[in-house]
Amino acid sequence: MQRTLVTTLATLAGVALAVPAAAADQPSTTPAKRSWGAESSPLMRPGSAVRYWTAGKQAKAKAANLPKSGSESRSVRLSQSGPARLPGSRAAHAQPRSVPAAKRLTPGGDVNGYVRVPRPYTSADFSRISGRLFFVNAGGNGDSCSASVVRSEARLLIVTAAHCVYSVPDGATSGRWHSSFAFVPAYDGRAGDVREREPYGRWGGRRAWKPDGYTGLSGGDWNSVYDIALIEVGRHRDGTLQGAVGAFTPMRNQGGKYSIATTGYPGILGRKPYDGRDQLWCLGKTQQIRSFNTDGIETGSLLNARAAASGTATGTGRMETRNCHLFQGHSGGPWVVRGTGDLVGVLSAGKEDGEADGNSVANALSPESYGAIVQRADPRGVYDSLSVRLTGPALPVRRGGTAPVTATVTMRGLMAAAQVPVTLSVPAGASLASVSGAACTRTSRHATCTIGAVHPGRPVRITARIDVARDAGPSVPVTAHVTSTRLDPAQRDNTSVTRIRTFR
């Protein structure tokens, strides 16, 4: 039976999407890479990965090293071989740790803000769609991250962090692709048999993609806005991964304020429930995070300039929550908007285990990062197909009177879009009396509106009332324009004009 594609976090009460916030107070280190291209791994054999990742190897898999969300002076990257500091260790007791009680939003959340997802994981959309990703890292060792199924035309894509698919081994000067990817949706490491442990089976990776702006180098690149990746898995005899478990709807965004739920598999061996055998979840509120390169230059301005040039909303593309303390193994896990099931971010970085005032950082699904790789990973998919259709009164309007017009904005692509700009304009001989249906600012002849979110198949309508001047001509044109991105394959329908016929 095919599952629904657009999931809602039914067990987690819904909260609406909010407008992006101003930058947060803690800077991070990010390289000033300007490319929007993508790179792909060599082709792999999905069946080989499925056979490789036996139950015994899964149990021994460690968690991928955790990038840091702060500057090097405040948070040092975990060494490839050094032990992690755990809450409860001597080092951790030297200072307050994790998430203070006042900041824990998850009902029943522990000192890190997390709680176990109720078993069985097959019973809810969000826990089916999330899973544990096993792989052999660039150093030849078994590792794991978290990942989730994302809506695509191919119906075979999972999304995770780029550092889960590509890294620089110790002693090397350039990165290497990881291999033998095996994704297990709804993985239950405490189950007694394989059917319960892997209720939907193992899905071997065929190819991985990352933005070419991600190099895997230490320092700033571990805190990169490009730390996001896609993996195509192979088909099973009875169908696709998306058909088996469903998928989150990706939301094109540049970060901001959201109420999110995140699921995943923090995996530090021997540390219950953070040993990778339980699916955990955490509730958080996000804020924009500032990004700096190694010279102290804020790279958000570079992204904003490029975003403005391509007609996208501005922002650094990164956001954080201080309600959830990211642990190793949860890297690549989804940030999903409560109440809508929209995937707005992928977990990327956090402070070292045991540090005070823990946090988590995610990369937004921006055109620069997610957009770059999804075009390569799912070339038949249409992702940002926004259109606008303007309609006015069917009958002529008396000059000196008022006419209603409606701009209907529709998304026909596979992804949703946040903070969608729409403009309305009228010529001399008319003026905008009022505009409703979105957050708008207006002058007498021009309105600039921002729609909080546009979802596939759920049009949003903006209504305006037009005052027609007594000296207006026989026809008054009204123009509406919606801004999409370079992911939109056909932008001719981004502008619509309707003409209000008038009479004396």
XYZ file of C-alpha atoms in Angstrom:
504
model
C 0.000 0.000 0.000
C 1.317 3.442 -0.863
C 1.776 5.886 1.978
C 0.835 9.546 1.869
C 3.646 11.716 0.547
C 3.030 14.889 2.485
C 3.249 14.008 6.145
C 1.999 15.892 9.150
C 3.410 15.396 12.632
C 0.074 14.192 13.864
C 1.287 13.336 17.341
C 2.967 16.723 17.778
C 0.518 19.631 17.993
C 0.782 22.090 15.121
C 2.253 25.581 15.134
C 2.119 27.889 12.105
C 5.070 29.121 10.117
C 6.445 32.507 11.155
C 8.361 35.261 9.407
C 12.187 34.891 9.495
C 13.941 36.669 12.336
C 16.920 38.946 12.558
C 20.356 37.416 12.947
C 21.178 35.584 16.162
C 23.871 36.860 18.507
C 26.392 34.077 18.046
C 28.531 34.115 14.897
C 29.955 31.034 13.259
C 32.732 30.299 10.810
C 31.825 29.672 7.182
C 33.976 29.762 4.060
C 33.089 32.337 1.418
C 32.498 29.859 -1.406
C 30.350 31.250 -4.202
C 29.582 28.248 -6.372
C 26.053 26.911 -6.707
C 27.105 23.727 -8.466
C 26.903 20.112 -7.345
C 29.215 17.120 -7.270
C 28.254 13.455 -7.293
C 29.888 10.333 -5.960
C 30.870 7.393 -8.147
C 28.036 5.003 -8.906
C 27.576 2.350 -6.235
C 25.818 -1.000 -6.105
C 22.851 -0.785 -3.732
C 22.730 -4.550 -3.257
C 26.337 -4.657 -2.075
C 25.619 -2.135 0.689
C 22.510 -4.041 1.749
C 24.538 -7.232 2.109
C 27.444 -5.471 3.815
C 25.468 -3.936 6.660
C 24.617 -7.005 8.707
C 23.092 -6.683 12.149
C 26.521 -7.192 13.688
C 28.089 -4.370 11.698
C 25.160 -2.096 12.458
C 25.675 -2.676 16.179
C 29.352 -1.704 15.910
C 28.834 1.398 13.762
C 29.994 4.589 15.412
C 28.494 8.026 14.951
C 29.959 10.427 12.420
C 32.072 13.186 13.921
C 30.121 16.276 14.853
C 30.831 19.670 13.277
C 30.844 22.639 15.595
C 28.397 25.530 15.538
C 30.656 28.064 17.268
C 34.011 29.576 16.365
C 37.206 27.603 16.961
C 37.937 29.687 20.038
C 34.714 28.568 21.681
C 34.229 25.059 20.368
C 36.924 22.760 19.063
C 36.134 20.128 16.443
C 36.052 16.539 17.666
C 39.163 14.640 16.667
C 38.721 11.670 14.390
C 39.896 9.269 17.086
C 39.440 11.089 20.404
C 36.660 10.090 22.803
C 33.607 12.275 23.087
C 32.876 13.986 26.394
C 29.526 12.754 27.664
C 27.180 14.362 30.146
C 28.095 12.741 33.417
C 31.818 12.619 32.657
C 34.345 14.479 34.792
C 34.886 17.070 32.047
C 31.182 17.662 31.731
C 30.695 18.157 35.483
C 33.140 21.072 35.430
C 30.457 23.365 33.975
C 26.683 23.552 33.418
C 25.740 21.330 30.528
C 23.271 20.717 27.771
C 19.840 22.374 27.751
C 18.719 24.194 30.915
C 15.326 23.087 32.204
C 13.743 26.432 31.333
C 14.659 25.943 27.673
C 13.381 22.375 27.288
C 10.221 22.377 25.196
C 9.902 18.633 24.554
C 7.351 17.049 26.910
C 9.387 14.793 29.216
C 12.645 15.932 27.594
C 15.955 15.028 29.251
C 18.958 17.298 29.940
C 19.591 17.493 26.185
C 15.963 18.262 25.343
C 15.302 14.815 23.827
C 12.879 12.000 24.552
C 12.404 8.553 23.000
C 9.939 8.272 20.122
C 7.138 5.857 21.110
C 7.490 2.387 19.641
C 6.717 0.948 17.180
C 8.275 3.500 14.836
C 6.007 2.252 12.055
C 2.965 3.790 13.744
C 3.537 7.448 12.810
C 4.492 9.217 9.595
C 7.413 11.182 11.003
C 9.071 8.147 12.618
C 8.624 5.982 9.492
C 10.136 8.612 7.231
C 13.154 9.114 9.489
C 15.852 6.478 9.708
C 19.445 5.587 10.449
C 22.038 5.887 7.699
C 24.990 3.467 7.817
C 28.119 3.962 5.699
C 31.845 3.371 5.461
C 33.626 6.690 5.984
C 36.621 8.087 4.100
C 38.956 6.427 6.606
C 37.446 2.990 5.962
C 35.500 2.732 9.228
C 31.818 2.035 9.833
C 29.865 5.167 10.775
C 26.271 6.308 11.000
C 24.168 9.451 10.702
C 20.472 10.226 10.590
C 18.498 10.858 7.395
C 14.941 11.144 6.111
C 13.014 10.502 2.917
C 12.314 13.652 0.916
C 9.636 14.051 -1.725
C 10.976 13.646 -5.268
C 9.912 12.635 -8.757
C 12.193 9.595 -8.577
C 10.690 8.654 -5.170
C 14.085 7.304 -4.123
C 15.844 10.224 -2.397
C 16.964 10.680 1.185
C 18.452 13.873 2.592
C 21.256 14.081 5.146
C 24.301 16.226 5.976
C 27.198 16.543 3.519
C 29.687 15.525 6.211
C 27.823 12.199 6.316
C 28.709 11.486 2.674
C 32.097 13.169 2.231
C 35.077 13.942 4.460
C 38.844 14.391 4.596
C 40.644 11.432 6.226
C 43.378 12.032 8.794
C 46.589 13.013 7.050
C 44.887 13.818 3.739
C 44.547 17.228 2.124
C 41.427 16.590 0.055
C 38.091 14.959 0.621
C 36.836 11.512 -0.322
C 33.386 10.113 -0.807
C 32.002 7.718 1.746
C 30.686 4.389 0.480
C 28.381 1.447 1.210
C 25.416 3.622 2.197
C 22.490 1.721 3.683
C 19.392 3.550 4.901
C 17.062 1.834 7.371
C 13.796 3.755 7.844
C 12.177 3.389 11.282
C 15.307 1.575 12.501
C 14.833 -0.020 15.952
C 18.139 -1.176 17.365
C 16.542 -2.823 20.399
C 14.205 -5.083 18.432
C 14.504 -8.817 18.843
C 14.457 -9.789 15.166
C 15.267 -8.308 11.784
C 11.627 -7.659 10.842
C 11.166 -5.408 13.846
C 14.643 -3.885 13.629
C 14.268 -3.084 9.906
C 10.501 -3.018 9.309
C 10.887 -1.599 5.797
C 14.189 -3.259 5.008
C 17.577 -1.817 4.059
C 17.863 0.524 1.121
C 21.307 0.608 -0.443
C 22.726 3.826 -1.849
C 23.287 4.201 -5.595
C 24.796 7.695 -5.720
C 25.293 10.704 -3.430
C 25.335 14.433 -4.207
C 26.697 17.419 -2.315
C 27.089 21.114 -3.176
C 30.524 21.731 -4.651
C 30.923 24.466 -2.052
C 31.352 21.739 0.567
C 34.966 20.502 0.759
C 34.988 18.542 4.019
C 38.021 20.457 5.272
C 38.455 21.250 8.956
C 37.669 24.655 10.427
C 35.084 26.747 8.641
C 33.917 24.147 6.163
C 32.699 21.982 9.017
C 30.305 24.812 9.696
C 29.311 25.342 6.086
C 26.003 26.524 4.663
C 26.587 23.748 2.102
C 26.546 20.906 4.659
C 23.599 19.122 3.047
C 23.462 16.084 0.764
C 21.117 13.797 -1.134
C 21.442 10.058 -1.663
C 19.553 8.053 -4.261
C 18.762 4.549 -3.058
C 17.971 1.523 -5.179
C 14.480 0.201 -5.764
C 13.037 -2.844 -4.049
C 11.086 -5.463 -5.938
C 7.814 -4.154 -4.566
C 8.449 -0.474 -5.270
C 10.178 2.691 -4.150
C 11.289 3.953 -0.759
C 8.868 6.873 -0.901
C 6.044 4.511 -1.766
C 6.896 2.347 1.237
C 7.182 4.952 3.994
C 6.141 8.354 2.620
C 8.266 11.502 2.468
C 8.628 14.955 3.928
C 7.802 17.848 1.620
C 10.908 20.012 1.163
C 10.314 23.715 1.781
C 12.515 26.183 -0.053
C 13.613 28.732 2.550
C 16.518 30.803 3.838
C 16.091 30.049 7.529
C 14.226 32.026 10.171
C 11.808 31.469 13.033
C 9.997 28.141 13.084
C 8.594 25.729 15.622
C 10.193 22.438 14.602
C 10.393 18.806 15.614
C 13.530 16.830 14.853
C 14.018 13.072 14.906
C 17.123 10.958 14.647
C 19.587 8.487 16.096
C 22.222 10.031 18.362
C 24.770 7.228 18.444
C 27.517 7.138 21.069
C 28.191 3.486 21.870
C 27.335 2.539 25.434
C 25.396 5.714 26.267
C 21.660 4.993 26.592
C 19.483 6.328 25.064
C 22.210 7.982 22.983
C 23.724 4.769 21.634
C 22.055 4.871 18.210
C 19.572 2.129 18.991
C 16.639 4.402 19.859
C 14.907 6.974 17.699
C 14.743 10.210 19.675
C 12.903 13.446 19.037
C 13.162 17.012 20.246
C 10.986 20.102 19.998
C 12.650 23.432 19.320
C 12.138 27.015 18.270
C 14.611 28.291 15.722
C 16.293 31.585 14.984
C 18.536 32.876 12.221
C 22.250 32.367 12.787
C 24.966 34.639 11.456
C 27.784 33.224 9.327
C 31.348 34.486 9.068
C 34.348 33.380 7.068
C 37.814 32.879 8.517
C 38.623 36.578 7.934
C 35.677 37.658 10.065
C 33.603 38.793 7.073
C 29.905 38.029 7.352
C 29.176 35.664 4.473
C 25.437 36.156 4.848
C 25.848 39.347 2.836
C 27.307 37.323 -0.056
C 24.397 34.910 0.012
C 21.934 37.764 0.284
C 23.401 39.514 -2.751
C 23.259 36.303 -4.774
C 19.766 35.530 -3.534
C 18.563 39.000 -4.487
C 20.058 38.594 -7.955
C 18.126 35.357 -8.441
C 14.933 36.657 -6.862
C 14.971 34.609 -3.649
C 14.389 35.674 -0.081
C 17.445 36.802 1.827
C 19.085 35.090 4.799
C 22.194 33.174 5.694
C 20.587 29.792 5.069
C 21.424 28.626 8.604
C 19.361 28.516 11.769
C 19.776 27.225 15.288
C 17.799 26.120 18.303
C 18.933 26.211 21.905
C 16.159 23.841 22.952
C 17.903 20.722 21.588
C 21.543 19.708 22.102
C 22.773 17.893 19.010
C 24.680 14.659 19.631
C 26.888 12.690 17.273
C 24.779 10.422 15.086
C 21.907 12.875 14.794
C 23.743 14.784 12.051
C 21.610 14.811 8.908
C 18.358 14.508 10.825
C 15.305 16.489 9.646
C 13.931 19.745 11.016
C 10.210 19.581 10.286
C 7.686 22.365 10.881
C 5.092 21.268 13.385
C 1.600 21.036 11.988
C 2.593 21.042 8.307
C 5.267 18.360 7.906
C 7.428 20.725 5.840
C 11.130 19.902 5.879
C 12.876 23.256 6.406
C 16.351 22.167 7.493
C 18.888 19.383 7.956
C 20.946 19.080 11.138
C 24.524 20.073 10.556
C 26.414 21.135 13.682
C 26.361 21.666 17.424
C 28.535 22.173 20.448
C 30.717 19.371 21.755
C 28.987 16.794 23.948
C 28.913 18.066 27.539
C 29.389 21.754 26.758
C 27.295 24.335 28.524
C 24.140 25.752 26.960
C 23.918 23.175 24.190
C 22.501 23.964 20.777
C 21.838 22.553 17.336
C 22.396 24.170 13.949
C 20.646 23.217 10.711
C 21.118 24.264 7.118
C 18.004 25.535 5.419
C 16.839 24.036 2.129
C 17.977 27.048 0.151
C 18.362 27.368 -3.634
C 22.133 27.679 -3.143
C 22.457 24.367 -1.301
C 19.480 22.036 -1.694
C 18.544 23.569 -5.031
C 21.996 22.896 -6.448
C 21.945 19.197 -5.635
C 18.305 18.318 -6.244
C 18.540 19.437 -9.868
C 21.263 16.831 -10.360
C 19.801 14.111 -8.164
C 16.249 14.353 -9.530
C 16.532 15.873 -13.028
C 12.948 15.008 -13.978
C 11.530 16.722 -10.913
C 10.061 20.227 -11.009
C 10.661 21.967 -7.715
C 9.874 25.676 -7.749
C 7.089 26.064 -10.270
C 5.336 29.125 -8.884
C 2.705 30.922 -10.927
C 0.236 33.762 -10.434
C -3.148 34.339 -12.062
C -4.893 37.670 -11.703
C -8.663 37.949 -12.090
C -10.922 40.997 -11.999
C -14.609 41.830 -12.342
C -16.426 40.305 -15.290
C -18.521 43.440 -15.889
C -17.331 47.003 -16.529
C -16.819 49.244 -13.485
C -18.096 52.809 -13.254
C -15.321 55.400 -13.178
C -15.060 56.757 -9.663
C -16.040 53.338 -8.307
C -14.130 50.401 -6.793
C -13.242 47.030 -8.321
C -11.973 43.849 -6.601
C -9.096 41.840 -8.096
C -7.620 38.556 -6.879
C -4.100 37.229 -7.389
C -3.988 33.439 -7.035
C -0.498 32.092 -6.359
C 0.020 28.381 -7.031
C 2.921 25.981 -6.537
C 2.948 23.143 -9.052
C 6.359 21.809 -8.086
C 7.400 19.098 -5.637
C 8.462 21.488 -2.902
C 6.811 24.185 -0.843
C 8.196 27.719 -0.686
C 8.520 30.038 2.306
C 8.397 33.843 2.291
C 7.190 34.176 -1.294
C 7.299 37.763 -2.655
C 4.306 38.998 -4.661
C 3.810 42.487 -6.089
C 0.690 44.259 -7.332
C 0.746 47.455 -9.357
C -1.751 49.757 -11.040
C -1.182 52.658 -13.470
C -2.135 56.294 -13.229
C -5.895 56.523 -13.200
C -6.251 53.944 -10.424
C -5.058 53.373 -6.851
C -4.870 50.523 -4.359
C -7.521 51.035 -1.690
C -6.702 47.865 0.279
C -4.792 44.579 0.024
C -5.457 41.441 2.091
C -4.437 37.786 2.217
C -0.737 38.269 3.025
C 1.634 40.593 4.849
C 1.780 43.649 2.575
C 3.092 47.171 2.419
C 1.555 49.484 -0.146
C 1.573 52.870 -1.701
C -1.245 54.255 -3.789
C -0.117 52.356 -6.885
C 2.148 49.544 -5.686
C 1.931 46.766 -3.085
C 4.708 44.436 -1.981
C 3.448 41.315 -0.222
C 5.081 38.281 1.366
C 3.203 34.988 1.571
C 4.371 32.951 4.569
C 4.223 29.638 2.700
C 2.901 28.248 -0.574
C 2.371 24.486 -0.745
C 1.896 22.230 -3.767
C -1.755 22.072 -4.740
C -2.839 24.652 -2.118
C -3.206 28.050 -3.825
C -2.916 31.271 -1.831
C -5.096 34.247 -2.760
C -4.324 37.921 -2.310
C -7.281 40.258 -2.792
C -7.031 43.954 -3.568
C -9.634 46.669 -3.991
C -8.862 49.118 -6.780
C -10.210 52.671 -6.772
C -10.863 53.699 -10.369
C -10.366 57.426 -10.972
C -13.098 59.505 -12.590
C -10.722 60.371 -15.409
C -9.541 56.792 -15.985
C -9.382 55.402 -19.484
C -11.668 52.715 -20.883
C -9.361 49.944 -19.589
C -7.194 49.900 -16.427
C -4.450 47.217 -16.412
C -3.511 45.625 -13.081
C -0.291 43.599 -12.881
C 0.709 40.877 -10.411
C 4.122 39.232 -10.209
C 5.369 36.341 -8.080
C 9.093 35.776 -7.604
C 10.457 32.257 -7.986
C 14.040 31.000 -8.260
C 16.262 29.477 -10.900
C 14.674 26.122 -9.988
C 11.529 27.258 -11.812
C 11.826 25.831 -15.346
C 9.234 28.178 -16.879
C 8.797 31.676 -15.457
C 6.440 33.070 -18.087
C 3.522 32.456 -15.716
C 5.188 34.460 -12.925
C 3.451 37.608 -14.192
C -0.251 38.103 -14.843
C -2.235 41.095 -16.083
C -5.959 41.697 -15.892
C -7.785 44.679 -17.352
C -10.628 46.402 -15.574
C -13.080 47.734 -18.138
C -14.632 51.043 -17.177
C -17.591 53.236 -18.174
C -18.817 56.710 -17.286
